[in-house]
């Protein structure tokens, strides 16, 4: 699917504008999380746990996603920042 690792190919400006709008209803926040995970995420089983991996180019979007996953779903988030494609994780 085109744009999969970049939340549908949205521009940085649009992403930044969207992070300034904070939905107040839990249902809207949950829908936002679901959309981001659907467009930029993948799941795999690691041992006996389910791991979500989400690739985002916007730190603000990543921070908001992490916050919402923890607050809404009690999911512990372990963020990792990596460089451009092909870079190794630190």
Coordinates of C-alpha atoms in Angstrom, one line a residue:
X1 CA 0.0 0.0 0.0
X2 CA 1.4 3.4 -1.0
X3 CA 2.5 5.7 1.9
X4 CA 2.2 2.9 4.5
X5 CA 5.1 4.0 6.7
X6 CA 4.1 7.7 6.6
X7 CA 0.5 7.8 7.9
X8 CA -0.9 7.9 4.3
X9 CA 1.7 10.3 2.9
X10 CA 0.4 13.4 4.8
X11 CA 2.8 16.4 4.6
X12 CA 4.7 17.5 7.7
X13 CA 2.7 20.7 7.8
X14 CA -0.6 18.8 7.9
X15 CA 0.7 16.5 10.6
X16 CA 1.8 19.4 12.7
X17 CA -1.6 21.1 12.3
X18 CA -3.4 17.9 13.3
X19 CA -1.3 17.5 16.5
X20 CA -2.5 20.9 17.6
X21 CA -6.2 19.7 17.5
X22 CA -6.9 17.6 20.6
X23 CA -10.0 15.5 20.5
X24 CA -11.7 15.5 23.9
X25 CA -14.1 12.5 23.5
X26 CA -12.6 9.1 24.2
X27 CA -14.2 7.7 21.1
X28 CA -12.5 10.3 18.9
X29 CA -9.1 9.6 20.5
X30 CA -9.6 5.9 20.1
X31 CA -10.5 6.4 16.4
X32 CA -7.4 8.5 15.9
X33 CA -5.2 5.8 17.5
X34 CA -6.9 3.1 15.3
X35 CA -6.3 5.1 12.1
X36 CA -2.6 5.7 12.9
X37 CA -2.0 2.0 13.7
X38 CA -3.9 1.0 10.6
X39 CA -1.9 3.3 8.3
X40 CA 1.6 3.1 9.9
X41 CA 1.6 0.1 12.2
X42 CA 2.3 -3.6 12.2
X43 CA 1.9 -6.3 14.8
X44 CA 3.9 -9.4 15.6
X45 CA 4.1 -12.0 18.4
X46 CA 7.3 -11.8 20.3
X47 CA 7.5 -14.7 22.8
X48 CA 4.2 -14.6 24.6
X49 CA 3.5 -10.9 23.9
X50 CA 2.0 -8.9 21.1
X51 CA 4.3 -6.2 19.8
X52 CA 3.1 -3.1 17.8
X53 CA 5.6 -1.4 15.6
X54 CA 4.7 2.0 14.2
X55 CA 6.8 4.1 11.9
X56 CA 6.1 7.8 12.0
X57 CA 8.1 10.7 10.6
X58 CA 6.7 13.2 13.1
X59 CA 7.9 13.2 16.7
X60 CA 4.7 15.1 17.8
X61 CA 2.5 12.4 16.3
X62 CA 4.5 9.6 17.9
X63 CA 4.4 11.3 21.3
X64 CA 0.6 11.8 21.1
X65 CA 0.1 8.2 20.0
X66 CA 2.3 6.9 22.9
X67 CA 0.3 9.0 25.4
X68 CA -3.0 7.9 24.0
X69 CA -2.0 4.2 24.0
X70 CA -0.9 4.5 27.6
X71 CA -3.9 6.5 28.8
X72 CA -6.7 4.9 26.9
X73 CA -5.6 1.3 26.7
X74 CA -3.1 0.9 29.5
X75 CA -0.4 -0.2 27.0
X76 CA 3.2 0.3 28.0
X77 CA 5.1 2.1 25.2
X78 CA 8.8 1.8 24.6
X79 CA 9.6 4.4 21.9
X80 CA 12.7 4.1 19.8
X81 CA 14.1 6.8 17.5
X82 CA 16.0 5.7 14.5
X83 CA 17.6 7.7 11.7
X84 CA 16.8 7.6 8.0
X85 CA 16.0 4.4 6.2
X86 CA 18.8 1.9 6.6
X87 CA 20.1 3.3 9.8
X88 CA 20.7 1.0 12.8
X89 CA 18.8 1.3 16.0
X90 CA 20.8 2.7 18.8

